[in-house]
Amino acid sequence: MISLRPFKNKMILITVFLLIAFAILLPVFIVTKNAIVEVVTVTVGITLYHFAVRLAVGTVVNFIMKNKANYKNVWFREKGFEGKFYKLLRVRKWKKYLPTYDPDTFDASQRNVKEIVGATCQAEIVHEVIMVFSLLPIASIPFLGGATAMIVTSVLAMLFDFLFVILQRYNRPKLVRVMDRFQKLK
């Protein structure tokens, strides 16, 4: 994983910037009804939505779970097809290019393996919930129009978060095996 320490701060900064831009653009569009301003406003609004959802879902899930998910829960257990699926996707080759929102959560020098395993479960839940929320803008098509933009951005955002679900599910079985070895040594 790429350790982009300021990634969390960048996400927050980008979201605030998008919020300010949207707050400026929306009244300008309402007053002018200009088609170019409309396209820019909708684009900024959709982007703001996707960034804000990621921050909000992560915050809420962290507040509820506190990285203490039960990794033995059937939802988090490795499924029989996953190993072959991840090899087919070559996860090992591209996983290092995905950013980590909060690298300290997965830092073995600061956390024990059980805490990291719990964090992988929580991160999986966060990204699965975001995948669902990524599709919600499609429901606004009858009111806002822009079907192509809404569908394309929603599907791409959902697929982007699916990469993170794959990453957590790819890493967790290895971490659980390490944890089990440590427990057997005790």
XYZ file of N, CA, C and O in Angstrom:
744
model
N 0.835 -1.184 0.000
C 0.000 0.000 0.000
C 0.881 1.250 0.000
O 1.902 1.287 0.654
N 0.453 2.244 -0.721
C 1.150 3.517 -0.724
C 0.793 4.227 0.572
O -0.374 4.347 0.928
N 1.802 4.663 1.278
C 1.541 5.340 2.536
C 1.509 6.845 2.290
O 2.527 7.521 2.372
N 0.344 7.359 1.971
C 0.174 8.787 1.753
C -0.383 9.402 3.026
O -1.575 9.566 3.187
N 0.489 9.713 3.955
C 0.042 10.247 5.250
C -0.932 11.397 5.106
O -1.931 11.435 5.787
N -0.646 12.330 4.215
C -1.582 13.449 4.123
C -2.839 13.124 3.311
O -3.641 13.996 3.058
N -3.037 11.865 2.893
C -4.199 11.534 2.066
C -5.503 11.888 2.778
O -6.425 12.423 2.153
N -5.588 11.595 4.055
C -6.778 11.935 4.839
C -7.033 13.443 4.769
O -8.155 13.876 4.510
N -5.979 14.212 4.979
C -6.111 15.673 4.924
C -6.478 16.152 3.527
O -7.253 17.095 3.366
N -5.928 15.506 2.500
C -6.259 15.877 1.122
C -7.733 15.615 0.834
O -8.392 16.427 0.177
N -8.238 14.484 1.315
C -9.663 14.177 1.103
C -10.546 15.247 1.741
O -11.505 15.709 1.127
N -10.211 15.629 2.945
C -10.997 16.651 3.646
C -10.887 17.987 2.923
O -11.894 18.665 2.695
N -9.671 18.353 2.524
C -9.449 19.623 1.828
C -10.200 19.669 0.499
O -10.854 20.673 0.178
N -10.144 18.602 -0.256
C -10.852 18.546 -1.540
C -12.358 18.661 -1.310
O -13.059 19.382 -2.040
N -12.866 17.994 -0.293
C -14.301 18.048 0.000
C -14.728 19.465 0.376
O -15.758 19.959 -0.106
N -13.942 20.132 1.192
C -14.257 21.521 1.574
C -14.210 22.425 0.343
O -15.098 23.261 0.143
N -13.189 22.249 -0.495
C -13.080 23.044 -1.725
C -14.309 22.833 -2.608
O -14.889 23.785 -3.130
N -14.713 21.572 -2.786
C -15.885 21.272 -3.608
C -17.156 21.868 -3.013
O -18.017 22.376 -3.748
N -17.268 21.841 -1.690
C -18.437 22.425 -1.033
C -18.516 23.935 -1.277
O -19.581 24.469 -1.613
N -17.386 24.598 -1.141
C -17.340 26.047 -1.391
C -17.670 26.347 -2.853
O -18.469 27.244 -3.155
N -17.062 25.587 -3.764
C -17.318 25.796 -5.194
C -18.799 25.585 -5.511
O -19.409 26.378 -6.251
N -19.380 24.528 -4.947
C -20.793 24.249 -5.189
C -21.677 25.360 -4.616
O -22.652 25.772 -5.252
N -21.325 25.842 -3.424
C -22.096 26.915 -2.789
C -22.049 28.205 -3.611
O -23.000 28.993 -3.582
N -20.979 28.405 -4.344
C -20.870 29.587 -5.214
C -21.596 29.345 -6.541
O -22.330 30.207 -7.031
N -21.380 28.159 -7.122
C -21.926 27.867 -8.442
C -23.444 27.729 -8.466
O -24.096 28.169 -9.430
N -24.019 27.119 -7.459
C -25.463 26.860 -7.474
C -26.281 28.148 -7.590
O -27.142 28.252 -8.481
N -26.020 29.166 -6.757
C -26.796 30.408 -6.924
C -26.524 31.098 -8.270
O -27.438 31.680 -8.859
N -25.275 30.991 -8.751
C -24.964 31.587 -10.057
C -25.801 30.907 -11.141
O -26.371 31.571 -12.007
N -25.887 29.588 -11.077
C -26.701 28.881 -12.066
C -28.174 29.245 -11.933
O -28.864 29.483 -12.928
N -28.686 29.302 -10.707
C -30.100 29.609 -10.483
C -30.452 30.976 -11.077
O -31.505 31.146 -11.685
N -29.539 31.930 -10.917
C -29.786 33.285 -11.423
C -29.614 33.362 -12.939
O -30.441 33.949 -13.634
N -28.550 32.737 -13.463
C -28.226 32.903 -14.891
C -28.876 31.870 -15.806
O -29.048 32.132 -16.997
N -29.154 30.688 -15.296
C -29.676 29.567 -16.102
C -28.758 29.254 -17.291
O -29.180 28.707 -18.294
N -27.476 29.573 -17.139
C -26.483 29.344 -18.185
C -26.154 27.853 -18.281
O -25.893 27.200 -17.269
N -26.144 27.316 -19.495
C -25.931 25.883 -19.714
C -24.534 25.438 -19.276
O -24.381 24.341 -18.716
N -23.522 26.244 -19.520
C -22.155 25.877 -19.120
C -22.041 25.867 -17.598
O -21.456 24.945 -17.020
N -22.630 26.863 -16.960
C -22.618 26.911 -15.494
C -23.380 25.720 -14.934
O -22.985 25.137 -13.920
N -24.442 25.316 -15.619
C -25.210 24.148 -15.178
C -24.345 22.892 -15.204
O -24.319 22.124 -14.243
N -23.625 22.670 -16.294
C -22.777 21.482 -16.420
C -21.699 21.481 -15.334
O -21.458 20.467 -14.679
N -21.067 22.628 -15.120
C -20.014 22.729 -14.106
C -20.606 22.518 -12.714
O -20.029 21.803 -11.882
N -21.758 23.106 -12.455
C -22.407 22.965 -11.147
C -22.777 21.509 -10.864
O -22.514 20.989 -9.770
N -23.363 20.838 -11.841
C -23.743 19.435 -11.660
C -22.500 18.571 -11.466
O -22.462 17.695 -10.598
N -21.455 18.831 -12.253
C -20.211 18.069 -12.125
C -19.592 18.261 -10.744
O -19.202 17.282 -10.085
N -19.517 19.491 -10.291
C -18.974 19.768 -8.951
C -19.867 19.139 -7.884
O -19.379 18.549 -6.918
N -21.191 19.220 -8.068
C -22.122 18.635 -7.108
C -21.977 17.128 -7.006
O -21.964 16.569 -5.901
N -21.867 16.453 -8.141
C -21.698 14.994 -8.129
C -20.376 14.620 -7.443
O -20.322 13.704 -6.621
N -19.330 15.341 -7.801
C -18.016 15.062 -7.210
C -18.041 15.316 -5.707
O -17.518 14.510 -4.927
N -18.657 16.416 -5.296
C -18.809 16.718 -3.873
C -19.555 15.586 -3.167
O -19.133 15.127 -2.096
N -20.623 15.125 -3.769
C -21.396 14.031 -3.185
C -20.503 12.818 -2.926
O -20.506 12.260 -1.826
N -19.743 12.410 -3.927
C -18.922 11.205 -3.792
C -17.830 11.375 -2.728
O -17.561 10.451 -1.958
N -17.220 12.540 -2.664
C -16.198 12.774 -1.634
C -16.840 12.841 -0.244
O -16.338 12.246 0.710
N -17.946 13.566 -0.122
C -18.602 13.726 1.184
C -19.120 12.389 1.707
O -19.011 12.102 2.909
N -19.656 11.562 0.816
C -20.155 10.245 1.229
C -19.009 9.411 1.798
O -19.162 8.746 2.822
N -17.855 9.442 1.151
C -16.709 8.662 1.640
C -16.308 9.109 3.042
O -16.064 8.276 3.920
N -16.252 10.411 3.252
C -15.879 10.914 4.577
C -16.956 10.583 5.617
O -16.638 10.145 6.719
N -18.210 10.790 5.259
C -19.301 10.566 6.216
C -19.432 9.088 6.585
O -19.527 8.750 7.768
N -19.405 8.212 5.597
C -19.552 6.783 5.876
C -18.386 6.295 6.728
O -18.576 5.574 7.712
N -17.170 6.700 6.366
C -16.003 6.296 7.152
C -16.099 6.753 8.589
O -15.793 6.004 9.524
N -16.545 7.983 8.784
C -16.669 8.539 10.132
C -17.732 7.791 10.944
O -17.493 7.425 12.092
N -18.888 7.557 10.348
C -19.979 6.877 11.057
C -19.602 5.433 11.390
O -19.788 4.975 12.524
N -19.057 4.716 10.415
C -18.691 3.321 10.665
C -17.587 3.244 11.725
O -17.621 2.386 12.607
N -16.621 4.151 11.666
C -15.566 4.166 12.682
C -16.144 4.453 14.069
O -15.748 3.826 15.056
N -17.086 5.367 14.153
C -17.727 5.691 15.433
C -18.447 4.466 16.008
O -18.388 4.206 17.200
N -19.091 3.701 15.134
C -19.861 2.533 15.579
C -18.948 1.346 15.878
O -19.074 0.697 16.924
N -18.016 1.053 14.986
C -17.246 -0.189 15.091
C -15.911 -0.048 15.823
O -15.431 -1.013 16.409
N -15.273 1.087 15.716
C -13.982 1.334 16.374
C -12.938 0.244 16.066
O -12.182 -0.172 16.928
N -12.929 -0.220 14.807
C -11.978 -1.243 14.338
C -12.038 -2.539 15.144
O -11.039 -3.230 15.286
N -13.189 -2.865 15.667
C -13.316 -4.071 16.480
C -14.315 -5.061 15.868
O -15.022 -5.753 16.583
N -14.331 -5.139 14.568
C -15.232 -6.084 13.903
C -14.786 -7.509 14.194
O -13.599 -7.780 14.373
N -15.744 -8.413 14.217
C -15.451 -9.820 14.453
C -15.053 -10.465 13.132
O -15.908 -10.786 12.307
N -13.777 -10.683 12.943
C -13.272 -11.233 11.691
C -13.746 -12.660 11.443
O -13.679 -13.162 10.325
N -14.280 -13.323 12.480
C -14.777 -14.691 12.321
C -16.206 -14.720 11.775
O -16.701 -15.780 11.408
N -16.849 -13.574 11.726
C -18.189 -13.466 11.178
C -18.184 -14.014 9.749
O -17.242 -13.786 8.994
N -19.231 -14.721 9.376
C -19.308 -15.357 8.063
C -19.093 -14.349 6.918
O -18.532 -14.688 5.878
N -19.509 -13.117 7.116
C -19.358 -12.086 6.083
C -17.883 -11.850 5.738
O -17.551 -11.598 4.579
N -17.033 -11.930 6.749
C -15.621 -11.596 6.562
C -14.744 -12.804 6.218
O -13.581 -12.644 5.864
N -15.300 -14.002 6.339
C -14.505 -15.200 6.048
C -14.217 -15.311 4.565
O -15.054 -14.967 3.728
N -13.040 -15.846 4.275
C -12.639 -16.043 2.881
C -13.549 -17.076 2.223
O -13.809 -18.144 2.786
N -14.020 -16.750 1.037
C -14.858 -17.664 0.272
C -13.957 -18.518 -0.627
O -12.869 -18.106 -1.017
N -14.413 -19.703 -0.981
C -13.611 -20.648 -1.740
C -13.059 -20.127 -3.061
O -11.966 -20.477 -3.467
N -13.814 -19.279 -3.728
C -13.406 -18.787 -5.038
C -12.428 -17.614 -4.987
O -11.802 -17.275 -5.995
N -12.291 -16.991 -3.815
C -11.569 -15.724 -3.751
C -10.091 -15.822 -4.130
O -9.586 -14.952 -4.850
N -9.390 -16.830 -3.666
C -7.963 -16.944 -3.973
C -7.694 -16.938 -5.464
O -6.848 -16.181 -5.961
N -8.427 -17.756 -6.202
C -8.267 -17.819 -7.667
C -8.694 -16.506 -8.319
O -8.063 -16.040 -9.269
N -9.775 -15.924 -7.804
C -10.278 -14.658 -8.341
C -9.226 -13.563 -8.196
O -8.978 -12.802 -9.132
N -8.575 -13.487 -7.035
C -7.580 -12.453 -6.800
C -6.326 -12.670 -7.638
O -5.689 -11.718 -8.070
N -5.993 -13.931 -7.872
C -4.858 -14.223 -8.771
C -5.195 -13.793 -10.193
O -4.363 -13.217 -10.887
N -6.412 -14.080 -10.611
C -6.866 -13.682 -11.938
C -6.808 -12.158 -12.089
O -6.403 -11.643 -13.135
N -7.204 -11.432 -11.036
C -7.178 -9.965 -11.057
C -5.781 -9.383 -10.825
O -5.595 -8.179 -10.951
N -4.841 -10.262 -10.448
C -3.458 -9.837 -10.166
C -3.397 -8.759 -9.082
O -2.701 -7.756 -9.207
N -4.161 -8.974 -8.037
C -4.255 -8.012 -6.931
C -2.871 -7.694 -6.369
O -2.571 -6.537 -6.068
N -2.058 -8.698 -6.260
C -0.719 -8.508 -5.678
C 0.091 -7.444 -6.420
O 0.889 -6.724 -5.818
N -0.127 -7.320 -7.719
C 0.639 -6.362 -8.524
C 0.143 -4.924 -8.384
O 0.923 -3.999 -8.464
N -1.161 -4.725 -8.210
C -1.682 -3.363 -8.193
C -2.070 -2.832 -6.823
O -2.304 -1.632 -6.669
N -2.109 -3.681 -5.822
C -2.598 -3.238 -4.508
C -1.751 -2.125 -3.907
O -2.259 -1.255 -3.213
N -0.468 -2.117 -4.206
C 0.418 -1.093 -3.638
C 0.139 0.310 -4.181
O 0.604 1.294 -3.619
N -0.613 0.403 -5.259
C -0.913 1.707 -5.853
C -2.167 2.365 -5.285
O -2.436 3.522 -5.583
N -2.920 1.628 -4.485
C -4.114 2.213 -3.877
C -3.719 3.021 -2.640
O -2.911 2.576 -1.838
N -4.304 4.192 -2.494
C -3.986 4.993 -1.302
C -4.645 4.416 -0.057
O -5.641 3.697 -0.138
N -4.085 4.744 1.076
C -4.641 4.353 2.369
C -5.079 5.621 3.082
O -4.276 6.525 3.294
N -6.348 5.678 3.436
C -6.907 6.870 4.074
C -6.183 7.192 5.376
O -5.809 8.323 5.619
N -5.992 6.194 6.215
C -5.318 6.382 7.500
C -4.314 5.247 7.702
O -4.639 4.213 8.289
N -3.085 5.422 7.206
C -2.084 4.343 7.270
C -1.798 3.844 8.685
O -1.449 2.676 8.863
N -1.960 4.697 9.689
C -1.693 4.283 11.070
C -2.597 3.123 11.497
O -2.226 2.311 12.334
N -3.772 3.042 10.907
C -4.723 1.979 11.233
C -4.174 0.601 10.880
O -4.536 -0.390 11.498
N -3.297 0.552 9.887
C -2.754 -0.721 9.408
C -1.262 -0.858 9.706
O -0.597 -1.722 9.143
N -0.741 -0.017 10.579
C 0.692 0.021 10.883
C 1.028 -0.990 11.980
O 0.619 -0.837 13.132
N 1.800 -2.005 11.607
C 2.156 -3.076 12.555
C 3.053 -2.592 13.685
O 3.153 -3.260 14.725
N 3.677 -1.441 13.530
C 4.499 -0.919 14.627
C 3.632 -0.208 15.678
O 4.080 0.060 16.777
N 2.378 0.097 15.323
C 1.470 0.781 16.243
C 0.295 -0.087 16.686
O -0.384 0.234 17.653
N 0.026 -1.151 15.941
C -1.135 -2.002 16.217
C -0.712 -3.463 16.257
O 0.227 -3.863 15.580
N -1.453 -4.261 17.014
C -1.200 -5.703 16.960
C -1.979 -6.280 15.777
O -2.834 -5.617 15.194
N -1.686 -7.513 15.436
C -2.275 -8.117 14.242
C -3.798 -8.208 14.358
O -4.512 -7.962 13.385
N -4.308 -8.502 15.545
C -5.764 -8.598 15.716
C -6.443 -7.253 15.428
O -7.511 -7.209 14.810
N -5.821 -6.166 15.868
C -6.377 -4.839 15.590
C -6.362 -4.542 14.088
O -7.314 -3.962 13.554
N -5.299 -4.945 13.423
C -5.205 -4.717 11.974
C -6.250 -5.555 11.239
O -6.898 -5.073 10.303
N -6.440 -6.786 11.680
C -7.477 -7.640 11.075
C -8.846 -6.985 11.259
O -9.654 -6.922 10.326
N -9.118 -6.474 12.455
C -10.379 -5.765 12.699
C -10.518 -4.543 11.805
O -11.603 -4.247 11.293
N -9.413 -3.852 11.585
C -9.431 -2.677 10.718
C -9.726 -3.059 9.269
O -10.410 -2.320 8.553
N -9.246 -4.241 8.835
C -9.555 -4.665 7.464
C -11.045 -4.964 7.317
O -11.640 -4.657 6.279
N -11.634 -5.524 8.364
C -13.080 -5.790 8.342
C -13.855 -4.477 8.274
O -14.794 -4.330 7.484
N -13.449 -3.532 9.104
C -14.135 -2.249 9.127
C -13.972 -1.526 7.795
O -14.931 -0.967 7.264
N -12.765 -1.531 7.242
C -12.539 -0.870 5.953
C -13.384 -1.518 4.860
O -13.919 -0.831 3.982
N -13.514 -2.837 4.932
C -14.365 -3.523 3.950
C -15.801 -3.030 4.055
O -16.436 -2.703 3.047
N -16.319 -2.961 5.275
C -17.697 -2.487 5.485
C -17.856 -1.064 4.949
O -18.827 -0.743 4.261
N -16.901 -0.206 5.274
C -16.954 1.187 4.810
C -17.095 1.222 3.292
O -17.978 1.898 2.751
N -16.247 0.496 2.595
C -16.263 0.552 1.138
C -17.494 -0.133 0.540
O -17.988 0.301 -0.503
N -18.011 -1.148 1.201
C -19.246 -1.779 0.716
C -20.431 -0.826 0.855
O -21.262 -0.726 -0.055
N -20.494 -0.114 1.972
C -21.575 0.860 2.159
C -21.427 1.992 1.136
O -22.421 2.426 0.524
N -20.203 2.441 0.918
C -19.970 3.504 -0.066
C -20.388 3.037 -1.465
O -20.927 3.830 -2.245
N -20.150 1.769 -1.770
C -20.568 1.247 -3.079
C -22.071 1.442 -3.285
O -22.508 1.851 -4.360
N -22.845 1.167 -2.247
C -24.302 1.349 -2.339
C -24.630 2.830 -2.504
O -25.408 3.215 -3.391
N -24.024 3.680 -1.675
C -24.279 5.121 -1.757
C -23.800 5.709 -3.090
O -24.340 6.728 -3.538
N -22.816 5.085 -3.714
C -22.319 5.574 -5.000
C -23.383 5.502 -6.086
O -23.348 6.266 -7.047
N -24.314 4.591 -5.928
C -25.362 4.426 -6.935
C -26.567 5.345 -6.716
O -27.395 5.498 -7.605
N -26.664 5.965 -5.555
C -27.824 6.811 -5.256
C -28.013 8.004 -6.199
O -29.164 8.368 -6.478
N -26.941 8.638 -6.697
C -27.180 9.758 -7.622
C -28.014 9.375 -8.845
O -28.678 10.233 -9.436
N -28.022 8.116 -9.203
C -28.831 7.672 -10.343
C -30.315 7.973 -10.084
O -31.058 8.313 -11.006
N -30.712 7.911 -8.825
C -32.110 8.196 -8.467
C -32.479 9.661 -8.695
O -33.661 9.996 -8.798
N -31.477 10.534 -8.809
C -31.762 11.960 -9.019
C -31.938 12.321 -10.486
O -32.257 13.469 -10.799
N -31.770 11.372 -11.380
C -31.868 11.653 -12.822
C -33.214 12.282 -13.207
O -33.231 13.266 -13.947
N -34.340 11.778 -12.682
C -35.621 12.413 -13.077
C -35.714 13.888 -12.662
O -36.440 14.655 -13.293
N -34.991 14.283 -11.618
C -35.083 15.657 -11.122
C -33.994 16.562 -11.708
O -34.234 17.738 -11.966
N -32.787 16.006 -11.892
C -31.654 16.822 -12.327
C -31.235 16.586 -13.780
O -30.484 17.371 -14.336
N -31.692 15.485 -14.343
C -31.248 15.154 -15.696
C -29.826 14.624 -15.647
O -29.368 14.121 -14.626
N -29.132 14.742 -16.749
C -27.733 14.315 -16.798
C -27.553 12.827 -16.593
O -26.644 12.403 -15.872
N -28.403 12.037 -17.221
C -28.385 10.588 -17.001
C -27.006 9.996 -17.261
O -26.515 9.192 -16.456
N -26.383 10.374 -18.358
C -25.075 9.801 -18.696
C -24.060 10.093 -17.602
O -23.365 9.187 -17.127
N -23.974 11.355 -17.183
C -23.004 11.741 -16.151
C -23.291 11.026 -14.837
O -22.369 10.530 -14.174
N -24.558 10.955 -14.471
C -24.925 10.311 -13.204
C -24.591 8.821 -13.224
O -24.020 8.293 -12.260
N -24.930 8.162 -14.300
C -24.698 6.715 -14.379
C -23.204 6.416 -14.445
O -22.707 5.562 -13.713
N -22.488 7.132 -15.308
C -21.047 6.877 -15.464
C -20.300 7.144 -14.159
O -19.517 6.310 -13.698
N -20.539 8.304 -13.534
C -19.814 8.612 -12.297
C -20.196 7.660 -11.173
O -19.336 7.249 -10.384
N -21.456 7.281 -11.113
C -21.893 6.365 -10.053
C -21.268 4.987 -10.212
O -20.768 4.403 -9.243
N -21.290 4.468 -11.418
C -20.729 3.133 -11.654
C -19.213 3.149 -11.450
O -18.651 2.243 -10.820
N -18.544 4.182 -11.958
C -17.088 4.266 -11.764
C -16.731 4.392 -10.282
O -15.775 3.760 -9.811
N -17.484 5.203 -9.550
C -17.233 5.347 -8.113
C -17.446 4.023 -7.391
O -16.657 3.638 -6.517
N -18.492 3.301 -7.770
C -18.757 2.001 -7.152
C -17.623 1.018 -7.447
O -17.138 0.325 -6.551
N -17.171 0.981 -8.696
C -16.076 0.085 -9.065
C -14.780 0.464 -8.348
O -14.001 -0.406 -7.948
N -14.551 1.755 -8.184
C -13.367 2.221 -7.464
C -13.384 1.684 -6.032
O -12.382 1.166 -5.536
N -14.521 1.774 -5.374
C -14.595 1.267 -4.003
C -14.523 -0.250 -3.947
O -14.045 -0.814 -2.970
N -14.961 -0.901 -4.998
C -14.849 -2.362 -5.054
C -13.382 -2.794 -5.004
O -13.044 -3.819 -4.416
N -12.501 -1.984 -5.572
C -11.060 -2.283 -5.487
C -10.600 -2.356 -4.034
O -9.799 -3.216 -3.669
N -11.109 -1.472 -3.196
C -10.722 -1.455 -1.790
C -11.322 -2.634 -1.022
O -10.697 -3.148 -0.099
N -12.520 -3.046 -1.404
C -13.113 -4.247 -0.803
C -12.235 -5.448 -1.145
O -11.895 -6.258 -0.277
N -11.862 -5.539 -2.408
C -10.985 -6.639 -2.844
C -9.684 -6.613 -2.057
O -9.215 -7.648 -1.582
N -9.107 -5.436 -1.902
C -7.836 -5.300 -1.178
C -7.956 -5.817 0.252
O -7.098 -6.574 0.722
N -9.003 -5.432 0.956
C -9.177 -5.872 2.346
C -9.388 -7.378 2.419
O -8.817 -8.063 3.271
N -10.182 -7.900 1.511
C -10.456 -9.344 1.510
C -9.229 -10.134 1.069
O -9.039 -11.268 1.494
N -8.392 -9.549 0.247
C -7.144 -10.184 -0.189
C -6.146 -10.261 0.966
O -5.490 -11.287 1.173
N -6.025 -9.178 1.708
C -5.030 -9.106 2.787
C -5.434 -9.874 4.049
O -4.586 -10.412 4.748
N -6.717 -9.900 4.369
C -7.167 -10.441 5.652
C -6.775 -11.899 5.903
O -6.269 -12.209 6.994
N -6.956 -12.829 4.959
C -6.610 -14.228 5.262
C -5.139 -14.400 5.645
O -4.819 -15.198 6.528
N -4.264 -13.661 5.022
C -2.839 -13.734 5.359
C -2.603 -13.230 6.787
O -1.849 -13.826 7.552
N -3.262 -12.138 7.124
C -3.121 -11.581 8.476
C -3.694 -12.540 9.527
O -3.115 -12.698 10.606
N -4.803 -13.167 9.218
C -5.407 -14.127 10.154
C -4.466 -15.310 10.361
O -4.293 -15.785 11.490
N -3.826 -15.787 9.296
C -2.869 -16.890 9.442
C -1.697 -16.483 10.325
O -1.251 -17.250 11.179
N -1.195 -15.264 10.154
C -0.107 -14.765 11.005
C -0.583 -14.702 12.457
O 0.121 -15.132 13.375
N -1.779 -14.188 12.665
C -2.331 -14.076 14.011
C -2.483 -15.463 14.642
O -2.152 -15.652 15.811
N -2.978 -16.421 13.879
C -3.145 -17.785 14.403
C -1.807 -18.396 14.792
O -1.707 -19.077 15.808
N -0.779 -18.142 13.984
C 0.568 -18.665 14.329
C 1.064 -18.063 15.635
O 1.646 -18.763 16.471
N 0.858 -16.766 15.813
C 1.278 -16.115 17.058
C 0.549 -16.706 18.248
O 1.130 -16.919 19.306
N -0.742 -16.958 18.092
C -1.543 -17.502 19.194
C -1.120 -18.920 19.541
O -1.134 -19.310 20.707
N -0.701 -19.705 18.550
C -0.246 -21.067 18.812
C 1.102 -21.075 19.545
O 1.371 -21.977 20.309
N 1.906 -20.044 19.312
C 3.199 -19.938 19.988
C 3.044 -19.586 21.463
O 3.925 -19.873 22.271
N 1.933 -18.958 21.820
C 1.721 -18.533 23.209
C 1.377 -19.655 24.074
O 0.976 -20.539 24.294
